[in-house]
PDB file of C-alpha atoms in Angstrom:
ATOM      1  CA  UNK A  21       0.000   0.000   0.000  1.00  0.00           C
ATOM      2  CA  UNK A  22       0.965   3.365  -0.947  1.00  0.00           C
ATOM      3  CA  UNK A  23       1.606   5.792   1.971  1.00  0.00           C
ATOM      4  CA  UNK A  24      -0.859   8.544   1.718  1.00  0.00           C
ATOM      5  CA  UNK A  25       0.190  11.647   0.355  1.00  0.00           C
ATOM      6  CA  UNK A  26      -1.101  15.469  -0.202  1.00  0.00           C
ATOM      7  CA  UNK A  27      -1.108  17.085  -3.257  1.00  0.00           C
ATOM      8  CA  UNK A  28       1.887  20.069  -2.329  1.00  0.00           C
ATOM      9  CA  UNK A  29      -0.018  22.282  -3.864  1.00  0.00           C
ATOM     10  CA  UNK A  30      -3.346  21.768  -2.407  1.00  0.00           C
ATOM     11  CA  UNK A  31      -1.188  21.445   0.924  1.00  0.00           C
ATOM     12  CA  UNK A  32       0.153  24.867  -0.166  1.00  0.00           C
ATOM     13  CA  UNK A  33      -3.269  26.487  -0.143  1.00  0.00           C
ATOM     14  CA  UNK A  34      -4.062  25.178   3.344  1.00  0.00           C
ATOM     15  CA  UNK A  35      -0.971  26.446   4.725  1.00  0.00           C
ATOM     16  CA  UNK A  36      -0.955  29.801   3.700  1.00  0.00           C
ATOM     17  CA  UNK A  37      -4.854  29.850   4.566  1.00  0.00           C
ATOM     18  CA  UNK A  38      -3.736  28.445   7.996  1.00  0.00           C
ATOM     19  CA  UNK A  39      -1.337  31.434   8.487  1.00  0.00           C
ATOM     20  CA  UNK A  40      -3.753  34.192   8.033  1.00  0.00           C
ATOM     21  CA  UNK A  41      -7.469  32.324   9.107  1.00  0.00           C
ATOM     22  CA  UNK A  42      -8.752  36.163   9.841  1.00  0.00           C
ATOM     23  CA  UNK A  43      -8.553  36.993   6.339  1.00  0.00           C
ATOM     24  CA  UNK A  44     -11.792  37.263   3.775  1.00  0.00           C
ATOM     25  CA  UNK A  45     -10.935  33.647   2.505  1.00  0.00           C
ATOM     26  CA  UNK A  46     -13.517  32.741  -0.844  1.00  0.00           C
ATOM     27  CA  UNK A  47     -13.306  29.579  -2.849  1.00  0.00           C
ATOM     28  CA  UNK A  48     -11.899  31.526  -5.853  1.00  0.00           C
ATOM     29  CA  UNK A  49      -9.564  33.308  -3.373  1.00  0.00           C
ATOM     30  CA  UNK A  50      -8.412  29.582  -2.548  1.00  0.00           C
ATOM     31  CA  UNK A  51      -8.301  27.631  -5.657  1.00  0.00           C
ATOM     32  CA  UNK A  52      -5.807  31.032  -7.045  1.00  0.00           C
ATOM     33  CA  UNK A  53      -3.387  30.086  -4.559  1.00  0.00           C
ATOM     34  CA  UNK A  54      -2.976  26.770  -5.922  1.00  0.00           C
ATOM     35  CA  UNK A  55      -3.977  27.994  -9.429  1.00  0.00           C
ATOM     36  CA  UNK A  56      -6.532  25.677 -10.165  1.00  0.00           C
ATOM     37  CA  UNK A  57     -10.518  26.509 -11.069  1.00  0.00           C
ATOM     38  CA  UNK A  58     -12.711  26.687  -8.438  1.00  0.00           C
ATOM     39  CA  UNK A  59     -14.418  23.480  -9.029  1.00  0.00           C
ATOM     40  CA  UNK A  60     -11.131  21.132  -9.557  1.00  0.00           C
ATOM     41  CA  UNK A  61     -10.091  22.400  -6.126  1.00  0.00           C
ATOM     42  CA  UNK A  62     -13.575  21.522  -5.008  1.00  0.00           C
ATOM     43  CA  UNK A  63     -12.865  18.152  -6.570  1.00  0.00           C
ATOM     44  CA  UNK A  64      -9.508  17.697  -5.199  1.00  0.00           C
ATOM     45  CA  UNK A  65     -10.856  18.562  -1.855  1.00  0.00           C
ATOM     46  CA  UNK A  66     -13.897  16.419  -1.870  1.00  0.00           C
ATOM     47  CA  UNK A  67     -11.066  13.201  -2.263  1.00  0.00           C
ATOM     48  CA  UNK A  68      -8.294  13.857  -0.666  1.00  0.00           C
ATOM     49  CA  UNK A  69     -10.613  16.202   2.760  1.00  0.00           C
ATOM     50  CA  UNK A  70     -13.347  14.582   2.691  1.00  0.00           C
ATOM     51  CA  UNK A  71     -15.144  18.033   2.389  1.00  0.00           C
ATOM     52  CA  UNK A  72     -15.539  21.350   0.127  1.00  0.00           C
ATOM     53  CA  UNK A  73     -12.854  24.429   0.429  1.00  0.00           C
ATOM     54  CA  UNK A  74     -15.096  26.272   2.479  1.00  0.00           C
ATOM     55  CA  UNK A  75     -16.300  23.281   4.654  1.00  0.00           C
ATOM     56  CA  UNK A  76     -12.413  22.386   5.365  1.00  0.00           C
ATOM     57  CA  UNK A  77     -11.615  26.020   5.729  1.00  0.00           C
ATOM     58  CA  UNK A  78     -14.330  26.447   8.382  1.00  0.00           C
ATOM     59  CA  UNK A  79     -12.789  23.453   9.859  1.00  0.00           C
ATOM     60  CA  UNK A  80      -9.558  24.773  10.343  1.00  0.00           C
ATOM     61  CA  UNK A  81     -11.195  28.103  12.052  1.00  0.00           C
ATOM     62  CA  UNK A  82     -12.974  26.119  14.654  1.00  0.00           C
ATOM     63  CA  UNK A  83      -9.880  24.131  15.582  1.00  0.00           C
ATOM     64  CA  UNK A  84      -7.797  27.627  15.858  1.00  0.00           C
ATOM     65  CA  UNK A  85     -11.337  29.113  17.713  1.00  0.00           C
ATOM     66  CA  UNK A  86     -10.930  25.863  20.086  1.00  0.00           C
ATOM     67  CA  UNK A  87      -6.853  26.245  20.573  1.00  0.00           C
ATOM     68  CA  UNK A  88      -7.710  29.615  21.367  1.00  0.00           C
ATOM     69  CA  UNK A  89     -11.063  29.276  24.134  1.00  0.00           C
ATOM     70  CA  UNK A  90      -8.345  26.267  25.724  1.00  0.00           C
ATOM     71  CA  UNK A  91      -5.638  28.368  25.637  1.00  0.00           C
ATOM     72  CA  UNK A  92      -6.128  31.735  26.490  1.00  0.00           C
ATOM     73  CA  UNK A  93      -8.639  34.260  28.217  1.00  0.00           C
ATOM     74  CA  UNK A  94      -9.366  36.044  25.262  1.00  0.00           C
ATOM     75  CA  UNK A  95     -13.114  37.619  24.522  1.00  0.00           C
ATOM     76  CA  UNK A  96     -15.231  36.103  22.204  1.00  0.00           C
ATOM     77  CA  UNK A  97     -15.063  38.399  20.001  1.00  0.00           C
ATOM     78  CA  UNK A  98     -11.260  38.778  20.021  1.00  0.00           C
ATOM     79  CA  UNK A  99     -11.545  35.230  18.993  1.00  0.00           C
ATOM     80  CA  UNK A 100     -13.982  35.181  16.618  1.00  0.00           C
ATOM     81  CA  UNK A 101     -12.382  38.120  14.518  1.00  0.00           C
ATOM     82  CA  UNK A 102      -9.022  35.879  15.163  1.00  0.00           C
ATOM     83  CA  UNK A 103     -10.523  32.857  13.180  1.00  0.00           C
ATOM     84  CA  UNK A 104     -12.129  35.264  10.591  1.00  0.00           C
ATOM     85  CA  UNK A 105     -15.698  36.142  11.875  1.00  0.00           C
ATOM     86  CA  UNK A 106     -16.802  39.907  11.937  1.00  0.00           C
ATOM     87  CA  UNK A 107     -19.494  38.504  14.278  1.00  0.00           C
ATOM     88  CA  UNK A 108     -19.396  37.060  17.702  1.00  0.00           C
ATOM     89  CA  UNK A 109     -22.934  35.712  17.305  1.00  0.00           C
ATOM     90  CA  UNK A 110     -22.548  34.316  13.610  1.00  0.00           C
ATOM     91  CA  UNK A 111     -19.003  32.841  15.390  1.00  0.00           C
ATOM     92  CA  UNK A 112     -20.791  31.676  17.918  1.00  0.00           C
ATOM     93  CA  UNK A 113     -24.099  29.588  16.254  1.00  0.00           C
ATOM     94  CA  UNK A 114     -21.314  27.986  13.719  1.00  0.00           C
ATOM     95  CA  UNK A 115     -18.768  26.618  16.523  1.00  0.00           C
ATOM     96  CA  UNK A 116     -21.746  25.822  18.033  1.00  0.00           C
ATOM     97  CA  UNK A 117     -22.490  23.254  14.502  1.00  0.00           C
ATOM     98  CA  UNK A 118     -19.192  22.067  14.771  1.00  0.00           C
ATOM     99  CA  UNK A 119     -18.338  21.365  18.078  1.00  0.00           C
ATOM    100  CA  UNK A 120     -21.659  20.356  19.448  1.00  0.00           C
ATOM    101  CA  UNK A 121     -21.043  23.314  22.128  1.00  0.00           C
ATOM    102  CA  UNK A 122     -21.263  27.098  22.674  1.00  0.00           C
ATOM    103  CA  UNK A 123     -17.933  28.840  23.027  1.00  0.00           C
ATOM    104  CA  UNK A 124     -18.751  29.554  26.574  1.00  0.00           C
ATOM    105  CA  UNK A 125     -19.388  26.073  28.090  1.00  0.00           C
ATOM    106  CA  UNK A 126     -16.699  24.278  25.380  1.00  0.00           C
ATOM    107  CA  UNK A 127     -13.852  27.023  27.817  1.00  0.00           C
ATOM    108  CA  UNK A 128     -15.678  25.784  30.903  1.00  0.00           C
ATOM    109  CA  UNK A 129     -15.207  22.304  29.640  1.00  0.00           C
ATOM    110  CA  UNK A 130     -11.430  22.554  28.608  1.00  0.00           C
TER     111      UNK A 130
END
């Protein structure tokens, strides 16, 4: 069996999305990083993710939003604008989808 492997430069496009999670991240913002249509990385995704660009991309924000509600004291909102929200409610209900838990009681919990 062949060990898995990324594509580098779908791997690319996560990393540098990674770095800056805050910013106003699109699926053609995405697929120009790794300069490849919108739907081929939505293809690429789909196989090697499991998920869309903007399903894997909210992904990585609530694992930063969960690193961060662990980790430090920070507001919500601090947070939220952190991982890329503008809103601390519209942060809230979608960590909320992902996690199974409010950002409140997931900090109480951790």
């Amino acid at each position: 069996a062949q060990p898995w492997q990324v594509n580098p430069r779908l791997w690319a496009v996560w990393e540098q999305a990674g770095q800056n999670l805050a910013a106003d991240w699109d699926a053609a913002k995405l697929a120009k990083l790794a300069n490849y249509s919108t739907e081929h990385l939505r293809r690429l995704c789909l196989r090697e993710l499991g998920r869309s660009p903007m399903q894997h991309l909210t992904y990585m924000r609530m694992q930063r939003a969960a690193e961060l509600l662990a980790g430090t004291d920070d507001k919500l909102e601090v947070i939220a604008e952190a991982v890329g929200y503008s809103s601390a409610l519209t942060f809230s209900k979608t960590f909320k989808r992902w996690t199974g838990n409010p950002p409140s009681e997931f900090r109480k919990l951790s």
